[in-house]
Amino acid sequence: MDLNPPQKQAVETLSGPLLVLAGAGTGKTRVVTFRIANLIRHRIEPGRILAVTFTNKAAAEMQERIGGLLGKRLKERPVTSTFHSHCVKILRRHIRHLGYPERFAIYDRGDQESIARNVLREIRVPNETLRPGDLLSLVSGWKSRSVMPADAARLAQTDKEHLASMAYRRYQQALKNAGAVDFDDLLLCTEQLFREHPEALRDEADRFDHLLIDEYQDTNGSQYRIVKALASDHRNLCVVGDDDQSIYGWRGAEVEHILRFREDWPDARVVRLEDNYRSTSAILELANRLIRFNKVRHDKVLRAARHGGERPRVLQFPDENAEARSVVDEIRRFVESQQLEPRQFAILFRTNEQTRAFETELRRAKLPYVLVGGMSFFDRKEVRDILAYLKVLAVPQDEVSLLRIINTPPRGIGSRSVELLMNAAVSEGRNLWEILQNPGCLPAPSRPAVTGFARMIQQHGQRLKAGQMVDVARQLITEINYEGELARVYHDANEQQARWDSVQEVINALGAYQQQAKKPNLLDFLDEVTLGDREFDNEKEKQLRRNAIVLMTLHSAKGLEFPHVYLVGMEEGILPHHRSLGDNESGVDEERRLCYVGVTRAQDRLSMSFPLTRMKWGKPRDTVPSRFLYELTGQAEDPQQIARRQQSIRQDTARRRRPRKGR
């Protein structure tokens, strides 16, 4: 199988709890797929194996590799899924126990903001006191910690949190009234379901005999509890991850889950993958030195399979513009004189704001570049409009989508009519969709436009049951004359065409889904789109395939590798970020892990740089070099030496205090 001894040990451990500590570049994906293939060779039914990852891309890659190992003779495949996609399947089967319809909608960020705005308006909270985005951030934080609306008020400390806790209850009720859940609810509702309905947990846990979790260091509280619940009977749980690459604390990930795995599962085996096949020993020497400064971690050291290599450089420049100019100029020389490809270079930074100077210089040098993590395809207005129509066809009770399309394109249903319709829905305790079919609350002249809209949705919904999804979608787009609407709104012919191309791309995606799915279902397609949009997999993949210099944040770079890496803006306040510089050490520890992720992206060459001054509010301000530069280069004292010295001092002190005999 061509595996090194620790990899082989992980692959051949086929039962019981197993923790695989997989350092950067140590062949983690290879081990995961070989282990699943080995389970199948040992007569474990493929359909009884569940592998959970954090991205659709990782799940698809896992399936592809398993297929490559076992060949096409495999009739059944193991189930590979993201956490959220698997929870959707669980909830489709059981969510009725929680009072939601089986055909629930999944609201994306735009839908959530719409509800948040309405809720804040209802409780008369001005925008400057609590913005919709701030409310959603607080609600998401509560949900990731499994805090229900009733408990949020008790935990609230600031005035803003108290207001948000009031809004949280209404926000959640508005979702439920619309027969919808948000992204965080997929986990929260699954956890609630398992807690309150043991029969649902039993049904889901009995579906699988083996559970494998990738990137375990990135799990939040809900994910951790869902995993424990699913694995507690068969105990065949394999988790793979690296505590040194836990960088998502800001979105609820808790590194403690991987650190205390042996406490949760005392009989667990632990396998350490430490042979790095990505970077040179010169680069790994710095990475190992840096991460040792984190005191709470599993003890491990990356060993280089590639010895030697160019020593990483630390560069300083007068200001951020000089930094950008010099980095871009060096890349240009490499590309021109050594015939290197632009895609071999990555410029990594801590915050999105740092890109401006680099983009300016790259344009000036006429070098191709791609900014990974820009606007998602699914955030474009025309795409959101078409998806809203499809959502209403699938779930007519989806009020947010109804309100988006009720007069898009304009069909004579003005804002005053919409207000009257909404008031009627609220006062009668009915869904907006019911009111639209019999809009007696409107003046007689305004009713035909509303009933005509409702009839159109009903007719296409009926056609959907009888015919092909793509045909129905195309007929609907033609009937509403969406192409004509684009021509009316956008006067530039190129922009019209670009936006119309986006509309066609939605239909292409629907067609591709329809061909591949065994039982095509519009709701399943919309689930895929919503979950895929959240993970940005396809868009990111498209960007990375271009032959262009990559600009991306350190968070986006995790899991990737590049021959030449420039880690820029390494100064206090940026890396580590000023938000992490509180009393709590854990914030700086996570920033150090983020820096470690950046360093270990480099295969051949690593350059780290910072400006001596940076412009703030129009004036140059002196910067302070990042503490991580001192730690990386051995100019800060090794924490293990400090600990040994402190231990020695304590022992000396204890000896001196010991009473001497004979006194």
XYZ file of C-alpha atoms in Angstrom:
663
model
C 0.000 0.000 0.000
C 3.074 2.262 0.145
C 2.271 3.753 3.550
C 4.753 4.758 6.241
C 4.479 2.897 9.613
C 2.181 5.399 11.424
C -0.058 5.698 8.338
C -0.221 1.899 8.148
C -1.120 1.681 11.843
C -4.026 4.139 11.328
C -5.261 2.273 8.242
C -5.125 -1.128 9.972
C -6.897 -0.053 13.204
C -10.418 -1.062 12.212
C -12.434 -0.934 15.424
C -12.856 1.128 18.562
C -12.113 4.830 19.086
C -9.104 6.115 17.112
C -7.490 9.561 17.098
C -5.246 10.264 14.105
C -3.168 13.386 14.747
C -2.314 14.409 11.182
C 0.183 17.264 10.969
C 0.312 19.594 7.965
C 1.341 17.826 4.741
C 1.478 14.338 6.316
C -0.879 12.585 3.881
C -4.087 12.812 5.913
C -6.504 12.377 2.964
C -4.562 9.320 1.800
C -4.842 7.714 5.244
C -8.571 8.457 5.537
C -9.417 6.954 2.123
C -7.112 3.926 2.559
C -8.715 3.237 5.939
C -12.254 3.322 4.490
C -11.147 1.069 1.621
C -9.585 -1.314 4.163
C -12.835 -1.451 6.168
C -14.671 -2.439 2.980
C -12.038 -5.099 2.193
C -12.713 -6.498 5.675
C -16.356 -7.034 4.694
C -17.851 -3.941 6.301
C -20.803 -2.971 4.088
C -19.926 0.343 2.354
C -23.350 1.787 3.140
C -22.708 1.219 6.866
C -19.710 3.612 6.833
C -20.292 7.344 7.319
C -17.431 9.797 6.682
C -18.101 13.408 7.653
C -16.035 16.311 6.344
C -16.366 20.095 6.434
C -16.590 20.827 2.702
C -18.360 19.334 -0.306
C -15.021 19.300 -2.121
C -13.426 17.095 0.549
C -16.430 14.732 0.522
C -16.348 14.425 -3.297
C -12.564 13.904 -3.312
C -12.917 11.161 -0.714
C -15.512 9.331 -2.858
C -13.322 9.640 -5.935
C -10.248 8.254 -4.183
C -12.163 5.350 -2.622
C -13.520 4.506 -6.079
C -9.965 4.600 -7.410
C -8.761 2.178 -4.721
C -11.616 -0.322 -4.975
C -12.487 -0.017 -8.645
C -15.863 0.370 -10.333
C -17.023 -3.065 -9.184
C -18.196 -1.456 -5.932
C -22.008 -1.435 -6.216
C -22.587 0.533 -3.017
C -20.521 3.489 -1.835
C -19.738 4.646 1.697
C -21.722 7.725 2.721
C -19.520 10.833 2.553
C -21.087 14.095 3.537
C -20.532 17.438 5.217
C -21.903 17.885 8.742
C -24.633 20.197 7.512
C -25.652 18.034 4.541
C -25.951 14.972 6.760
C -28.018 16.917 9.287
C -30.368 17.991 6.460
C -31.005 14.299 5.690
C -31.640 13.560 9.381
C -34.038 16.492 9.701
C -35.926 15.637 6.510
C -36.682 12.292 8.166
C -37.540 13.516 11.670
C -38.008 17.304 11.946
C -41.792 16.953 12.251
C -41.102 15.946 15.895
C -39.914 19.536 16.463
C -42.985 21.128 14.871
C -41.463 21.938 11.459
C -42.764 20.702 8.090
C -40.764 17.976 6.336
C -40.459 20.263 3.308
C -38.704 22.998 5.297
C -36.696 25.686 3.507
C -33.069 26.490 4.370
C -32.500 30.218 4.585
C -29.210 31.707 3.429
C -27.567 34.867 4.723
C -29.683 37.215 2.613
C -32.903 35.555 3.790
C -31.727 35.728 7.409
C -30.951 39.445 7.138
C -34.434 40.082 5.787
C -36.021 38.396 8.822
C -33.577 40.107 11.206
C -34.519 43.535 9.788
C -38.242 42.833 10.246
C -37.756 41.584 13.800
C -35.710 44.626 14.837
C -38.347 46.883 13.294
C -41.087 45.086 15.251
C -39.351 45.630 18.601
C -38.453 49.198 17.561
C -34.672 48.856 17.809
C -32.929 51.539 15.704
C -30.276 50.419 13.224
C -27.485 52.321 14.980
C -28.248 50.454 18.235
C -28.276 46.938 16.766
C -27.736 46.217 13.070
C -29.246 43.080 11.444
C -25.729 41.723 10.852
C -24.818 42.196 14.534
C -28.012 40.421 15.612
C -27.263 37.468 13.317
C -23.691 37.283 14.616
C -24.899 37.103 18.235
C -27.643 34.584 17.357
C -25.143 32.416 15.468
C -22.797 32.501 18.478
C -25.606 31.379 20.787
C -26.700 28.643 18.409
C -23.158 27.294 17.990
C -23.062 26.959 21.812
C -26.527 25.306 21.766
C -28.143 28.242 23.594
C -31.899 28.311 22.944
C -33.868 31.619 22.867
C -35.195 31.098 26.408
C -31.630 30.830 27.781
C -30.101 33.709 25.789
C -31.633 36.428 28.014
C -30.119 34.802 31.099
C -26.651 34.733 29.525
C -26.814 38.262 28.060
C -24.449 40.725 29.740
C -24.414 43.948 27.696
C -27.390 46.091 26.635
C -26.823 44.989 23.041
C -26.951 41.309 24.050
C -30.182 41.855 26.032
C -31.825 43.460 22.976
C -30.504 40.647 20.779
C -31.901 37.989 23.140
C -35.395 39.543 22.773
C -34.979 39.613 18.998
C -33.619 36.029 18.954
C -36.952 34.643 20.226
C -38.920 36.507 17.550
C -36.373 35.644 14.854
C -36.668 31.941 15.663
C -40.471 32.106 15.699
C -40.467 33.907 12.328
C -38.327 31.109 10.862
C -40.672 28.463 12.221
C -43.758 30.315 10.944
C -42.189 30.350 7.475
C -41.408 26.612 7.681
C -37.708 27.434 7.455
C -34.420 26.899 9.294
C -31.147 28.779 9.024
C -27.693 27.249 8.581
C -26.985 27.029 12.335
C -30.388 25.387 12.937
C -29.319 22.374 10.897
C -26.984 21.447 13.768
C -29.035 22.914 16.622
C -32.264 21.159 15.561
C -30.430 17.853 15.061
C -28.960 18.120 18.537
C -32.376 19.050 19.993
C -33.961 16.138 18.112
C -31.442 13.648 19.530
C -31.862 15.063 23.029
C -35.668 15.127 23.105
C -36.539 12.162 20.868
C -34.400 9.080 21.660
C -36.231 7.033 19.019
C -34.975 9.414 16.288
C -31.417 9.142 17.626
C -31.703 5.347 17.690
C -32.909 5.286 14.097
C -30.017 7.471 12.895
C -27.306 5.771 14.987
C -28.433 2.324 13.768
C -27.826 3.283 10.135
C -24.019 3.072 10.485
C -21.416 0.815 12.110
C -18.403 3.067 11.505
C -18.114 6.834 11.820
C -15.146 8.853 10.572
C -14.788 12.598 11.229
C -12.291 14.681 9.249
C -10.837 17.979 10.579
C -12.059 17.138 14.090
C -10.280 20.185 15.516
C -12.836 22.372 13.698
C -15.945 20.910 15.378
C -18.148 23.192 17.446
C -20.188 22.160 20.494
C -23.224 20.945 18.524
C -21.129 18.894 16.095
C -19.175 17.380 18.991
C -22.367 16.283 20.783
C -23.965 14.943 17.571
C -20.847 12.824 16.895
C -20.815 11.452 20.457
C -24.510 10.576 20.235
C -24.137 8.746 16.895
C -21.029 6.771 17.969
C -21.806 5.976 21.613
C -23.226 2.474 20.943
C -20.865 0.961 18.350
C -17.852 3.094 19.480
C -16.218 2.664 16.064
C -15.247 6.327 15.867
C -12.171 7.523 13.998
C -11.393 11.242 14.206
C -8.653 12.861 12.152
C -7.233 16.328 12.668
C -4.472 18.567 13.949
C -4.877 20.781 17.003
C -2.021 22.932 15.660
C -4.276 23.927 12.733
C -7.373 24.824 14.759
C -8.084 28.349 13.432
C -11.863 28.710 13.469
C -12.541 29.647 17.101
C -14.315 32.805 15.870
C -17.040 30.649 14.340
C -17.488 28.336 17.308
C -14.821 25.632 16.749
C -13.370 24.333 20.009
C -9.845 22.911 19.916
C -10.561 21.255 23.298
C -12.542 18.524 21.508
C -9.425 17.055 19.882
C -7.263 17.790 22.937
C -9.527 15.801 25.287
C -10.425 12.937 22.951
C -8.685 10.416 25.247
C -10.773 11.668 28.180
C -13.998 11.165 26.213
C -12.908 7.769 24.893
C -10.389 6.324 27.435
C -9.737 3.188 25.354
C -8.833 5.226 22.253
C -5.683 4.554 20.266
C -3.675 7.601 19.211
C -1.618 7.612 16.005
C 0.659 10.554 15.152
C 1.401 11.368 11.504
C 4.546 13.522 11.613
C 6.312 12.850 8.292
C 5.709 15.947 6.176
C 5.875 15.433 2.377
C 5.125 19.047 1.424
C 7.761 21.452 2.733
C 11.543 21.505 2.927
C 13.279 20.966 6.269
C 14.362 24.647 6.244
C 10.686 25.692 6.305
C 9.596 23.043 8.823
C 12.356 24.036 11.241
C 10.667 27.435 11.600
C 7.161 25.950 11.780
C 8.108 23.554 14.607
C 9.875 26.325 16.511
C 6.844 28.618 16.241
C 4.129 26.187 17.331
C 6.076 25.085 20.427
C 5.114 28.446 21.958
C 1.535 27.156 22.303
C 1.469 25.475 25.698
C -1.790 23.489 25.348
C -1.341 21.072 22.443
C -0.643 17.449 21.587
C 3.107 16.883 21.572
C 4.290 16.307 17.990
C 7.025 17.483 15.618
C 6.874 17.627 11.818
C 9.742 15.763 10.132
C 10.676 16.713 6.581
C 10.803 14.102 3.836
C 12.472 16.827 1.709
C 15.789 17.763 3.298
C 17.605 21.062 2.854
C 15.952 23.868 0.937
C 16.267 27.633 0.810
C 16.167 29.344 4.205
C 12.966 31.385 4.679
C 13.499 35.161 4.608
C 12.223 37.970 6.833
C 11.962 41.258 4.914
C 11.123 44.762 6.120
C 10.005 47.734 4.013
C 9.432 51.455 4.611
C 5.630 51.162 4.181
C 2.896 48.843 2.908
C 3.132 50.203 -0.660
C 6.862 49.456 -0.797
C 6.127 45.960 0.559
C 3.594 45.320 -2.201
C 5.850 46.827 -4.885
C 8.837 44.691 -3.879
C 6.868 41.418 -3.562
C 5.159 41.897 -6.929
C 8.407 42.930 -8.628
C 10.142 39.798 -7.346
C 7.299 37.572 -8.582
C 7.459 39.303 -11.988
C 11.205 38.570 -12.246
C 10.660 34.899 -11.326
C 7.895 34.533 -13.908
C 9.902 36.249 -16.667
C 13.419 34.958 -16.032
C 12.807 31.474 -14.657
C 9.661 30.658 -16.642
C 7.701 29.914 -13.467
C 3.909 29.807 -13.686
C 1.897 32.572 -11.947
C -0.200 29.889 -10.179
C 2.913 28.771 -8.277
C 2.844 31.965 -6.180
C 0.576 32.833 -3.264
C 0.400 36.075 -1.279
C -1.207 35.342 2.081
C -2.534 37.995 4.448
C -4.496 38.194 7.685
C -7.271 40.625 6.693
C -9.071 41.402 3.428
C -8.162 45.103 3.675
C -4.476 44.308 3.056
C -5.086 43.361 -0.593
C -5.482 46.902 -1.970
C -1.771 47.716 -2.380
C -0.991 44.271 -3.854
C -3.856 44.412 -6.354
C -2.695 47.871 -7.467
C 0.859 46.649 -8.062
C -0.213 43.430 -9.800
C -2.358 45.432 -12.234
C 0.496 47.828 -12.854
C 2.830 44.883 -13.578
C 0.130 43.312 -15.817
C 0.404 40.039 -13.901
C -2.672 37.752 -13.762
C -4.025 37.312 -10.252
C -7.108 35.954 -8.535
C -8.513 37.154 -5.226
C -9.924 33.976 -3.678
C -13.017 34.443 -1.548
C -14.575 37.401 -3.355
C -18.316 37.629 -4.096
C -19.897 34.211 -4.419
C -21.813 33.375 -7.589
C -24.861 32.816 -5.386
C -24.714 36.344 -3.940
C -25.509 37.960 -7.322
C -28.912 39.629 -7.467
C -30.165 37.842 -10.571
C -29.113 34.458 -9.169
C -30.863 35.163 -5.874
C -34.012 36.220 -7.779
C -34.209 32.991 -9.792
C -33.435 30.842 -6.758
C -36.205 32.656 -4.843
C -38.692 31.655 -7.582
C -37.513 28.033 -7.355
C -37.771 28.114 -3.553
C -41.368 29.333 -3.758
C -42.218 26.559 -6.243
C -40.795 24.032 -3.754
C -42.087 25.678 -0.547
C -44.801 28.313 -1.214
C -44.872 29.139 2.523
C -41.323 30.603 2.258
C -42.254 34.218 3.074
C -38.805 35.727 2.552
C -38.604 34.340 -0.987
C -42.229 35.337 -1.681
C -41.534 38.919 -0.643
C -38.411 39.018 -2.832
C -40.244 38.007 -6.023
C -43.793 39.286 -5.449
C -43.046 42.349 -7.598
C -39.848 41.230 -9.339
C -40.092 41.882 -12.254
C -42.707 44.620 -11.558
C -46.257 43.294 -11.948
C -48.257 46.063 -10.260
C -47.985 44.903 -6.638
C -46.673 48.009 -4.873
C -45.197 48.397 -1.395
C -48.546 49.574 0.049
C -50.255 46.370 -1.179
C -47.446 44.241 0.268
C -47.800 46.042 3.609
C -51.576 45.364 3.681
C -51.017 41.701 2.787
C -48.414 41.282 5.548
C -50.641 43.025 8.109
C -53.483 40.667 7.215
C -51.194 37.634 7.583
C -50.025 38.799 11.027
C -53.470 39.758 12.343
C -55.110 36.538 11.106
C -52.186 34.336 12.187
C -51.871 32.887 8.706
C -49.032 32.456 6.248
C -48.592 35.101 3.538
C -49.122 32.435 0.838
C -52.654 31.772 2.109
C -53.470 35.506 2.034
C -52.179 35.856 -1.558
C -54.704 33.327 -2.830
C -57.599 35.322 -1.405
C -56.420 38.920 -0.926
C -59.646 40.393 0.450
C -57.606 42.864 2.496
C -56.712 44.781 -0.694
C -58.801 47.328 -2.611
C -60.573 45.620 -5.550
C -58.336 47.180 -8.287
C -55.194 45.775 -6.608
C -56.401 42.194 -6.289
C -55.996 40.835 -9.865
C -52.204 41.346 -9.876
C -51.874 39.397 -6.608
C -54.201 36.533 -7.565
C -52.520 36.351 -10.994
C -49.103 35.975 -9.313
C -50.419 33.265 -6.941
C -52.047 31.411 -9.856
C -48.794 31.488 -11.844
C -46.866 29.960 -8.912
C -49.550 27.281 -8.431
C -49.564 26.358 -12.121
C -45.798 25.987 -12.330
C -45.823 24.058 -9.049
C -48.303 21.600 -10.602
C -46.178 21.300 -13.772
C -43.198 20.547 -11.561
C -44.900 17.403 -10.244
C -45.635 16.198 -13.750
C -42.589 17.298 -15.733
C -38.880 18.002 -15.851
C -37.524 20.620 -13.439
C -35.383 22.315 -16.096
C -38.350 22.714 -18.476
C -40.533 24.199 -15.728
C -37.808 26.632 -14.652
C -37.205 27.790 -18.235
C -40.946 28.279 -18.836
C -41.241 30.326 -15.651
C -38.275 32.573 -16.533
C -39.786 33.124 -19.996
C -43.255 33.888 -18.582
C -41.974 36.548 -16.165
C -39.735 37.940 -18.973
C -36.698 38.121 -16.719
C -34.390 38.765 -19.677
C -36.471 41.834 -20.540
C -36.214 42.988 -16.910
C -32.402 42.819 -17.107
C -32.506 44.932 -20.284
C -34.740 47.469 -18.525
C -32.557 47.804 -15.422
C -29.054 47.548 -16.926
C -28.275 49.754 -19.923
C -24.819 48.374 -20.643
C -25.114 45.476 -23.113
C -22.114 43.637 -21.606
C -23.597 43.773 -18.108
C -26.976 42.584 -19.398
C -25.293 39.616 -21.054
C -23.155 38.798 -18.001
C -26.236 38.774 -15.763
C -28.264 36.736 -18.242
C -25.360 34.261 -18.390
C -25.643 33.922 -14.598
C -29.360 33.108 -14.938
C -28.537 30.449 -17.541
C -25.847 29.071 -15.237
C -28.501 28.441 -12.551
C -30.495 26.431 -15.098
C -27.303 24.594 -16.122
C -26.697 23.679 -12.470
C -30.287 22.439 -12.196
C -29.815 20.378 -15.382
C -26.565 18.843 -14.099
C -28.260 17.927 -10.824
C -31.254 16.450 -12.670
C -28.970 14.182 -14.726
C -26.885 12.968 -11.780
C -29.531 12.472 -9.062
C -31.226 9.076 -8.788
C -34.508 10.714 -7.704
C -34.332 14.383 -8.739
C -36.197 16.669 -6.375
C -36.254 20.477 -6.482
C -35.973 20.740 -2.700
C -32.841 18.540 -2.709
C -31.318 20.718 -5.432
C -31.999 23.865 -3.387
C -30.474 22.197 -0.304
C -27.327 21.451 -2.314
C -27.133 25.016 -3.592
C -27.620 26.573 -0.158
C -25.073 24.330 1.535
C -22.587 24.558 -1.333
C -22.937 28.337 -1.376
C -22.037 28.477 2.296
C -18.857 26.533 1.687
C -17.866 28.386 -1.534
C -16.310 25.149 -2.848
C -17.053 25.398 -6.558
C -16.300 29.099 -6.858
C -13.019 28.726 -4.956
C -12.043 25.729 -7.069
C -12.706 27.659 -10.297
C -10.556 30.533 -9.087
C -7.673 28.275 -8.064
C -7.627 26.491 -11.441
C -6.714 29.706 -13.239
C -3.047 30.272 -14.041
C -2.835 33.330 -11.819
C -1.076 34.529 -8.672
C -3.285 33.708 -5.694
C -4.199 36.369 -3.146
C -6.023 34.927 -0.151
C -6.467 35.176 3.591
C -4.688 32.731 5.871
C -8.067 31.235 6.826
C -8.872 30.516 3.152
C -5.423 28.997 2.563
C -5.858 26.081 4.975
C -5.616 22.766 3.130
C -3.769 24.280 0.147
C -0.096 24.357 -0.840
C 2.053 26.529 -3.118
C 5.703 26.344 -4.211
C 6.294 30.031 -3.344
C 4.524 31.749 -0.443
C 4.678 35.390 0.668
C 3.333 35.934 4.184
C 2.810 39.700 4.326
C 1.862 42.299 6.940
C 3.465 40.446 9.840
C 3.057 43.103 12.499
C 1.409 43.390 15.898
C -2.265 44.255 15.532
C -2.532 42.439 12.190
C -0.884 39.070 12.948
C -1.635 38.576 15.791
C -4.800 40.572 15.138
C -5.599 43.318 17.656
C -8.899 41.585 18.552
C -6.947 38.620 19.932
C -4.712 40.724 22.193
C -6.820 40.529 25.358
C -6.111 39.030 28.756
C -6.900 35.541 27.496
C -3.928 33.635 26.030
C -6.176 31.471 23.852
C -6.708 34.343 21.360
C -2.981 34.717 20.688
C -2.593 30.928 20.590
C -5.163 30.740 17.773
C -3.377 33.539 15.889
C -0.115 31.603 16.299
C -1.808 28.539 14.814
C -2.971 30.740 11.932
C 0.613 31.882 11.335
C 1.706 28.215 11.495
C -0.890 27.345 8.824
C 0.573 30.106 6.626
C 4.161 28.885 7.065
C 3.236 25.260 6.311
C 1.527 26.197 3.009
C 4.992 26.776 1.488
C 6.630 23.928 -0.407
C 9.926 25.453 -1.633
C 10.260 29.139 -0.731
C 8.821 31.217 2.105
C 9.145 34.982 2.504
C 7.734 36.841 5.518
C 7.514 40.613 5.495
C 6.203 43.704 7.280
C 6.248 47.472 6.705
C 7.930 49.803 9.210
C 4.999 52.202 8.838
C 1.365 51.715 7.793
C -1.145 54.384 6.758
C -3.986 54.840 9.262
C -6.616 57.537 8.814
C -4.423 59.199 6.199
C -1.244 59.363 8.315
C 1.742 56.994 8.459
C 2.016 55.212 11.816
C 4.975 53.187 13.062
C 4.399 49.444 13.256
C 5.720 46.832 15.688
C 7.043 43.590 14.151
C 4.912 40.543 14.936
C 6.002 38.584 17.995
C 5.729 35.512 15.759
C 8.717 36.692 13.716
C 10.870 36.599 16.861
C 9.515 33.158 17.755
C 9.996 31.762 14.238
C 13.585 32.964 13.971
C 14.692 31.829 17.440
C 14.944 35.362 18.858
C 12.285 34.678 21.497
C 13.013 32.302 24.326
C 11.769 28.759 23.807
C 8.735 28.137 26.073
C 10.037 24.690 27.021
C 13.309 26.230 28.224
C 11.311 28.802 30.207
C 9.221 26.027 31.769
C 12.362 24.014 32.654
C 13.983 27.086 34.224
C 10.835 27.895 36.228
C 10.682 24.287 37.435
C 14.337 24.489 38.468
C 13.704 27.748 40.374
C 10.746 26.169 42.194
C 12.839 23.153 43.164
C 15.691 25.379 44.424
C 13.234 27.461 46.427
C 11.686 24.330 47.945
C 15.153 23.006 48.885
C 16.102 26.299 50.543
C 12.872 26.299 52.549
C 13.398 22.734 53.767
C 14.507 22.800 57.462
C 18.072 21.596 57.959
C 18.733 18.695 60.299
C 20.361 19.525 63.616
C 18.735 22.934 64.039
